[in-house]
Short mmCIF file of C-alpha atoms in Angstrom, two decimals:
data_model
loop_
_atom_site.label_atom_id
_atom_site.label_comp_id
_atom_site.label_asym_id
_atom_site.label_seq_id
_atom_site.Cartn_x
_atom_site.Cartn_y
_atom_site.Cartn_z
CA MET Q 1 -0.01 0.00 -0.01
CA SER Q 2 1.36 3.42 -0.95
CA ILE Q 3 2.14 6.04 1.70
CA HIS Q 4 -0.59 8.43 0.20
CA ARG Q 5 -3.22 5.65 0.36
CA LEU Q 6 -2.19 4.82 3.88
CA ARG Q 7 -2.39 8.44 5.06
CA THR Q 8 -5.96 8.72 3.35
CA ARG Q 9 -7.19 5.70 5.32
CA LEU Q 10 -5.68 6.93 8.52
CA LEU Q 11 -7.21 10.41 8.19
CA ALA Q 12 -10.59 9.04 7.37
CA GLY Q 13 -10.32 6.74 10.37
CA VAL Q 14 -9.52 9.75 12.59
CA PHE Q 15 -12.58 11.63 11.66
CA ALA Q 16 -14.68 8.58 11.80
CA VAL Q 17 -13.64 7.58 15.27
CA VAL Q 18 -14.17 11.10 16.54
CA ALA Q 19 -17.61 11.25 14.81
CA THR Q 20 -18.81 8.01 16.34
CA THR Q 21 -18.04 9.29 19.81
CA GLY Q 22 -19.95 12.45 19.14
CA LEU Q 23 -17.04 14.65 20.00
CA ALA Q 24 -16.25 16.36 16.73
CA THR Q 25 -15.83 19.87 18.29
CA VAL Q 26 -14.79 20.61 21.83
CA VAL Q 27 -17.04 23.24 23.68
CA THR Q 28 -15.77 24.12 27.10
CA ALA Q 29 -18.11 26.63 28.75
CA GLY Q 30 -16.22 29.21 30.72
CA PRO Q 31 -17.25 32.07 32.91
CA ALA Q 32 -19.28 34.43 30.74
CA GLU Q 33 -19.01 38.26 31.01
CA ALA Q 34 -21.92 40.52 30.88
CA ARG Q 35 -22.64 41.67 27.22
CA VAL Q 36 -24.52 44.35 25.50
CA ALA Q 37 -27.53 43.37 23.46
CA THR Q 38 -26.76 41.24 20.34
CA THR Q 39 -27.38 42.97 17.03
CA GLN Q 40 -29.79 41.39 14.62
CA VAL Q 41 -28.62 41.77 11.04
CA TYR Q 42 -31.09 40.72 8.36
CA SER Q 43 -29.84 38.23 5.61
CA ALA Q 44 -31.97 38.53 2.50
CA ALA Q 45 -30.06 35.48 1.17
CA MET Q 46 -30.94 33.33 4.19
CA LYS Q 47 -34.37 35.08 4.71
CA ARG Q 48 -33.85 35.56 8.42
CA ASN Q 49 -32.16 37.70 11.15
CA ILE Q 50 -28.62 36.59 12.10
CA PRO Q 51 -27.52 37.49 15.54
CA VAL Q 52 -24.23 39.05 15.57
CA GLU Q 53 -22.17 40.19 18.65
CA ILE Q 54 -20.19 43.31 17.52
CA LEU Q 55 -17.41 44.62 19.76
CA GLY Q 56 -17.40 48.19 18.44
CA ALA Q 57 -14.21 50.22 18.22
CA GLN Q 58 -13.83 53.58 19.99
CA ARG Q 59 -14.10 55.48 16.80
CA LYS Q 60 -16.15 55.06 13.59
CA GLY Q 61 -14.21 54.12 10.44
CA ALA Q 62 -12.21 51.43 12.24
CA PRO Q 63 -11.39 48.23 10.37
CA THR Q 64 -13.37 45.03 11.19
CA LEU Q 65 -12.19 41.55 12.14
CA TYR Q 66 -14.67 38.88 11.38
CA LEU Q 67 -14.32 36.07 13.93
CA LEU Q 68 -16.05 32.74 13.07
CA ASP Q 69 -17.25 29.97 15.39
CA GLY Q 70 -16.64 26.24 15.19
CA LEU Q 71 -18.53 23.13 14.05
CA ARG Q 72 -21.21 23.18 16.82
CA ALA Q 73 -21.80 26.98 16.77
CA PRO Q 74 -24.87 27.61 18.90
CA ASN Q 75 -27.65 29.82 17.49
CA ASN Q 76 -27.87 31.94 20.47
CA ASP Q 77 -24.16 32.54 21.32
CA ASN Q 78 -20.68 32.28 19.97
CA GLY Q 79 -17.95 30.03 21.16
CA TRP Q 80 -15.40 32.82 21.34
CA LEU Q 81 -17.61 34.68 23.77
CA ILE Q 82 -18.36 31.55 25.84
CA ASN Q 83 -14.89 30.15 26.05
CA THR Q 84 -12.27 32.94 25.67
CA ASP Q 85 -11.40 36.42 26.87
CA VAL Q 86 -12.16 37.93 23.50
CA ARG Q 87 -14.20 40.82 24.85
CA ARG Q 88 -11.49 41.87 27.38
CA PHE Q 89 -8.72 41.32 24.91
CA PHE Q 90 -10.20 43.66 22.17
CA ALA Q 91 -11.50 46.28 24.69
CA ASN Q 92 -8.86 48.91 23.96
CA LYS Q 93 -7.99 48.03 20.44
CA ASN Q 94 -9.11 50.18 17.45
CA VAL Q 95 -10.94 47.45 15.63
CA ASN Q 96 -14.59 46.28 15.28
CA VAL Q 97 -14.94 42.54 16.09
CA ALA Q 98 -17.93 40.97 14.45
CA MET Q 99 -18.94 37.50 15.73
CA PRO Q 100 -22.02 35.85 14.05
CA PHE Q 101 -24.02 33.33 15.94
CA GLY Q 102 -24.96 30.05 14.34
CA GLY Q 103 -23.72 28.30 11.24
CA ALA Q 104 -23.14 24.96 12.87
CA GLY Q 105 -21.73 22.51 10.21
CA SER Q 106 -22.16 25.00 7.43
CA PHE Q 107 -18.52 25.72 6.81
CA TYR Q 108 -19.70 29.22 6.48
CA THR Q 109 -20.25 28.76 2.74
CA ASP Q 110 -23.08 29.15 0.27
CA TRP Q 111 -24.73 25.77 -0.03
CA ASP Q 112 -26.20 24.55 -3.27
CA ARG Q 113 -29.49 23.55 -1.64
CA ARG Q 114 -31.56 23.98 1.34
CA ASP Q 115 -30.82 21.26 3.86
CA PRO Q 116 -33.77 19.54 5.54
CA VAL Q 117 -31.96 19.85 8.99
CA LEU Q 118 -29.52 22.76 8.66
CA GLY Q 119 -31.87 24.88 6.44
CA LEU Q 120 -30.94 27.65 4.09
CA ASN Q 121 -27.24 28.37 4.30
CA LYS Q 122 -25.80 31.30 2.38
CA TRP Q 123 -23.07 32.27 4.74
CA GLU Q 124 -20.60 33.37 2.05
CA THR Q 125 -23.08 35.85 0.91
CA PHE Q 126 -23.84 37.09 4.34
CA LEU Q 127 -20.20 37.40 5.47
CA THR Q 128 -18.93 39.08 2.23
CA ARG Q 129 -21.89 41.18 1.21
CA GLU Q 130 -24.68 41.62 3.84
CA LEU Q 131 -22.82 41.89 7.03
CA PRO Q 132 -19.96 44.22 5.55
CA ASN Q 133 -22.77 46.36 4.24
CA PHE Q 134 -24.17 46.62 7.67
CA MET Q 135 -20.80 47.33 9.18
CA ALA Q 136 -20.26 50.09 6.65
CA ASN Q 137 -23.56 51.69 7.26
CA ARG Q 138 -23.51 51.41 11.07
CA TYR Q 139 -19.87 51.77 11.86
CA ASN Q 140 -18.39 53.45 8.74
CA SER Q 141 -16.18 50.35 8.46
CA SER Q 142 -14.07 49.84 5.40
CA ARG Q 143 -15.23 47.38 2.85
CA THR Q 144 -11.61 46.51 1.97
CA ASN Q 145 -9.60 46.87 5.26
CA ASN Q 146 -10.83 43.71 6.94
CA ALA Q 147 -9.39 40.57 8.46
CA ILE Q 148 -10.97 37.18 9.11
CA ALA Q 149 -10.24 34.33 11.43
CA GLY Q 150 -11.66 31.07 12.59
CA LEU Q 151 -10.99 27.76 14.35
CA SER Q 152 -11.33 24.16 13.28
CA MET Q 153 -14.22 24.17 10.80
CA SER Q 154 -14.06 27.90 10.52
CA GLY Q 155 -10.32 27.98 10.16
CA THR Q 156 -10.95 26.20 6.82
CA SER Q 157 -13.80 28.71 6.15
CA ALA Q 158 -11.60 31.83 6.91
CA LEU Q 159 -8.93 30.78 4.43
CA ASN Q 160 -11.49 29.79 1.89
CA LEU Q 161 -13.38 33.16 2.08
CA ALA Q 162 -10.11 35.09 2.02
CA SER Q 163 -8.94 33.20 -1.07
CA ARG Q 164 -12.32 33.60 -2.84
CA HIS Q 165 -12.57 37.33 -1.93
CA PRO Q 166 -8.99 38.71 -1.76
CA GLY Q 167 -10.05 42.20 -2.34
CA MET Q 168 -11.97 42.29 0.95
CA TYR Q 169 -9.42 40.98 3.46
CA ARG Q 170 -5.85 42.10 4.17
CA GLY Q 171 -5.31 39.51 6.91
CA VAL Q 172 -6.44 35.96 7.66
CA ALA Q 173 -5.76 33.55 10.46
CA SER Q 174 -6.52 29.80 10.71
CA TYR Q 175 -6.31 27.94 14.08
CA SER Q 176 -6.47 24.17 13.73
CA GLY Q 177 -8.23 24.33 10.34
CA TYR Q 178 -8.32 21.69 7.48
CA PRO Q 179 -7.49 23.78 4.32
CA LEU Q 180 -7.16 20.74 2.02
CA THR Q 181 -10.89 20.36 1.41
CA THR Q 182 -10.60 18.10 -1.70
CA GLU Q 183 -7.70 15.99 -0.56
CA PRO Q 184 -8.81 12.32 0.02
CA GLY Q 185 -9.23 11.79 3.76
CA PHE Q 186 -9.82 15.42 4.53
CA ALA Q 187 -12.83 15.69 2.08
CA GLN Q 188 -14.38 12.60 3.84
CA GLY Q 189 -13.70 14.24 7.21
CA ILE Q 190 -15.69 17.33 6.15
CA GLN Q 191 -18.43 15.08 5.06
CA VAL Q 192 -18.48 13.33 8.44
CA ALA Q 193 -18.37 16.66 10.17
CA VAL Q 194 -21.43 18.01 8.39
CA GLY Q 195 -23.24 14.74 9.14
CA GLN Q 196 -22.39 15.09 12.83
CA VAL Q 197 -24.66 18.03 13.12
CA GLY Q 198 -27.36 16.47 10.95
CA GLY Q 199 -26.59 17.89 7.62
CA ASN Q 200 -26.33 16.27 4.21
CA PRO Q 201 -22.83 17.20 2.77
CA ASP Q 202 -24.17 16.66 -0.75
CA ASN Q 203 -26.27 19.72 -0.23
CA MET Q 204 -23.30 21.96 0.45
CA TRP Q 205 -21.00 21.73 -2.66
CA GLY Q 206 -22.58 18.75 -4.44
CA VAL Q 207 -21.33 15.16 -4.55
CA TYR Q 208 -17.65 14.85 -3.94
CA PRO Q 209 -15.42 15.30 -5.91
CA PHE Q 210 -17.75 16.99 -8.40
CA GLY Q 211 -19.94 20.09 -7.98
CA ARG Q 212 -18.21 23.06 -6.37
CA TRP Q 213 -15.65 21.19 -4.22
CA LEU Q 214 -12.65 22.34 -6.22
CA GLU Q 215 -13.88 25.97 -6.09
CA ASN Q 216 -13.81 25.82 -2.30
CA ASP Q 217 -10.40 24.32 -1.69
CA PRO Q 218 -8.02 27.04 -0.13
CA ALA Q 219 -5.06 25.04 -1.20
CA LEU Q 220 -6.13 25.28 -4.85
CA ARG Q 221 -6.43 29.12 -4.50
CA ALA Q 222 -3.26 29.76 -2.45
CA ALA Q 223 -1.95 32.34 -5.03
CA ALA Q 224 -4.87 34.54 -4.22
CA LEU Q 225 -3.42 35.36 -0.89
CA ARG Q 226 -0.18 36.70 -2.28
CA GLY Q 227 0.45 40.10 -0.73
CA LYS Q 228 -1.81 39.40 2.22
CA ARG Q 229 -0.85 38.65 5.78
CA VAL Q 230 -1.55 35.06 6.69
CA TYR Q 231 -1.39 33.14 9.96
CA VAL Q 232 -1.70 29.32 10.20
CA SER Q 233 -1.41 27.43 13.39
CA ALA Q 234 -2.00 23.80 14.51
CA GLY Q 235 -0.54 21.27 16.81
CA THR Q 236 0.41 17.71 15.86
CA GLY Q 237 -1.27 16.21 18.72
CA GLY Q 238 1.33 16.18 21.49
CA SER Q 239 -0.54 16.17 24.73
CA ASN Q 240 -0.01 15.47 28.42
CA ILE Q 241 -3.45 13.89 28.62
CA ASP Q 242 -3.30 10.21 29.55
CA PRO Q 243 -5.62 8.27 27.18
CA THR Q 244 -5.90 5.52 29.82
CA LYS Q 245 -7.06 7.97 32.54
CA ASN Q 246 -9.17 10.37 30.44
CA PRO Q 247 -10.15 8.72 27.20
CA THR Q 248 -13.04 11.05 26.52
CA LYS Q 249 -10.82 14.17 26.79
CA PHE Q 250 -8.10 12.51 24.67
CA ALA Q 251 -10.64 11.58 22.01
CA GLN Q 252 -11.84 15.17 21.91
CA VAL Q 253 -8.56 17.07 21.64
CA VAL Q 254 -5.91 14.80 20.06
CA PRO Q 255 -6.97 13.02 16.87
CA LEU Q 256 -8.57 16.16 15.28
CA GLU Q 257 -5.45 18.19 15.90
CA VAL Q 258 -3.29 15.52 14.52
CA ALA Q 259 -5.31 15.80 11.24
CA SER Q 260 -5.22 19.56 11.38
CA GLY Q 261 -1.40 19.54 11.83
CA ILE Q 262 -1.01 17.35 8.72
CA ALA Q 263 -3.31 19.49 6.69
CA SER Q 264 -1.81 22.87 7.93
CA ARG Q 265 1.73 21.87 7.34
CA GLN Q 266 0.98 20.78 3.78
CA TYR Q 267 -1.02 24.00 3.10
CA VAL Q 268 1.72 26.22 4.47
CA GLY Q 269 4.07 24.51 1.94
CA THR Q 270 1.69 25.31 -0.87
CA LEU Q 271 1.29 28.94 0.26
CA ARG Q 272 5.08 29.36 0.23
CA GLN Q 273 5.36 27.74 -3.28
CA ASN Q 274 2.99 30.47 -4.42
CA GLY Q 275 4.91 33.34 -2.95
CA VAL Q 276 2.69 33.97 0.07
CA ASN Q 277 4.34 35.33 3.20
CA VAL Q 278 2.80 33.22 5.98
CA VAL Q 279 3.41 33.18 9.73
CA THR Q 280 3.08 29.74 11.16
CA ARG Q 281 2.89 28.01 14.54
CA ILE Q 282 2.76 24.33 13.81
CA THR Q 283 4.30 22.52 16.79
CA ASN Q 284 4.43 19.17 18.46
CA ASP Q 285 2.26 20.42 21.27
CA GLY Q 286 -1.18 22.03 20.96
CA THR Q 287 -4.65 20.42 21.24
CA HIS Q 288 -8.09 20.91 19.79
CA ASP Q 289 -9.59 23.11 22.38
CA TRP Q 290 -10.30 26.78 23.41
CA ASN Q 291 -7.31 27.43 25.61
CA TYR Q 292 -5.08 26.69 22.65
CA TRP Q 293 -7.20 28.79 20.25
CA GLN Q 294 -7.26 31.75 22.65
CA ALA Q 295 -3.57 31.81 22.80
CA ARG Q 296 -3.20 31.62 19.09
CA LEU Q 297 -5.80 34.45 18.66
CA HIS Q 298 -3.68 36.72 20.92
CA GLU Q 299 -0.47 35.70 19.07
CA SER Q 300 -2.00 36.13 15.46
CA TRP Q 301 -3.42 39.59 16.41
CA PHE Q 302 -0.04 40.96 17.21
CA SER Q 303 1.95 39.14 14.47
CA VAL Q 304 -0.51 39.23 11.58
CA LEU Q 305 -4.22 40.51 12.02
CA GLY Q 306 -3.44 43.78 13.67
CA PRO Q 307 -0.61 44.77 11.42
CA SER Q 308 -2.66 43.83 8.38
CA LEU Q 309 -5.31 46.41 9.43
CA GLY Q 310 -2.79 48.99 10.42
CA VAL Q 311 -3.84 48.75 14.08
#
């Protein structure tokens, strides 16, 4: 058996094992801070209001960071608000931070068809047209001086959106993403992830490998990020968690990060081959959970996202 085929089987097995345990995304509820009322932004594409938590900058005209949630994003909150210090961290920074609620299993993309369980998903339209229009009208935010970041599922999405709309974003960050969406093994992992929240992946980009799968592979659009500031982080699964003592936690945070490390490392190589200047943190340690992502958000803000926005 070739190394390529072996890796494909191993990756598919990683996603399958995690899926069958029902642990495809870690959500660790932490102490929540008091928050102002969430803004309702109407999406004509999705025919409903989308709740968005907006941490407004101190002055109008500031740039905007779009911060996306993970696979099991709740409809009434956002994982960054639940599990990290995002409100405190951005309190004195001259940037708007827009965090939409919902989008579980959607990969924050425009789906081909309405899904019986996940409904009408037109997240690409919302994130690149409707929400930016709202930010421009309400906050006088630029339509071109923006950045986008996400974790796990939405790390993939952030890179995909930035690659598909390079004129809109100056910086992008992926934390534990899977930016090889058409690569065998990873494609099956995406299908499993969508199925984990009840969706039919064929309704997203069509039947793999046909339909719009190739159009939504960040690795195939790497050249589009030339001249942008890019940050990619992942761990390779090194952990001090003892699988014999805490098998549930081990299953949550290690296998998915191993797969992310493989995908991210390969993607970084593709970026560099295409002349993209990328800042990376792909290390032996690092796990698939919010403590890791909070630390990477802080790091990427100072090294990539903030400088890309001129903040």
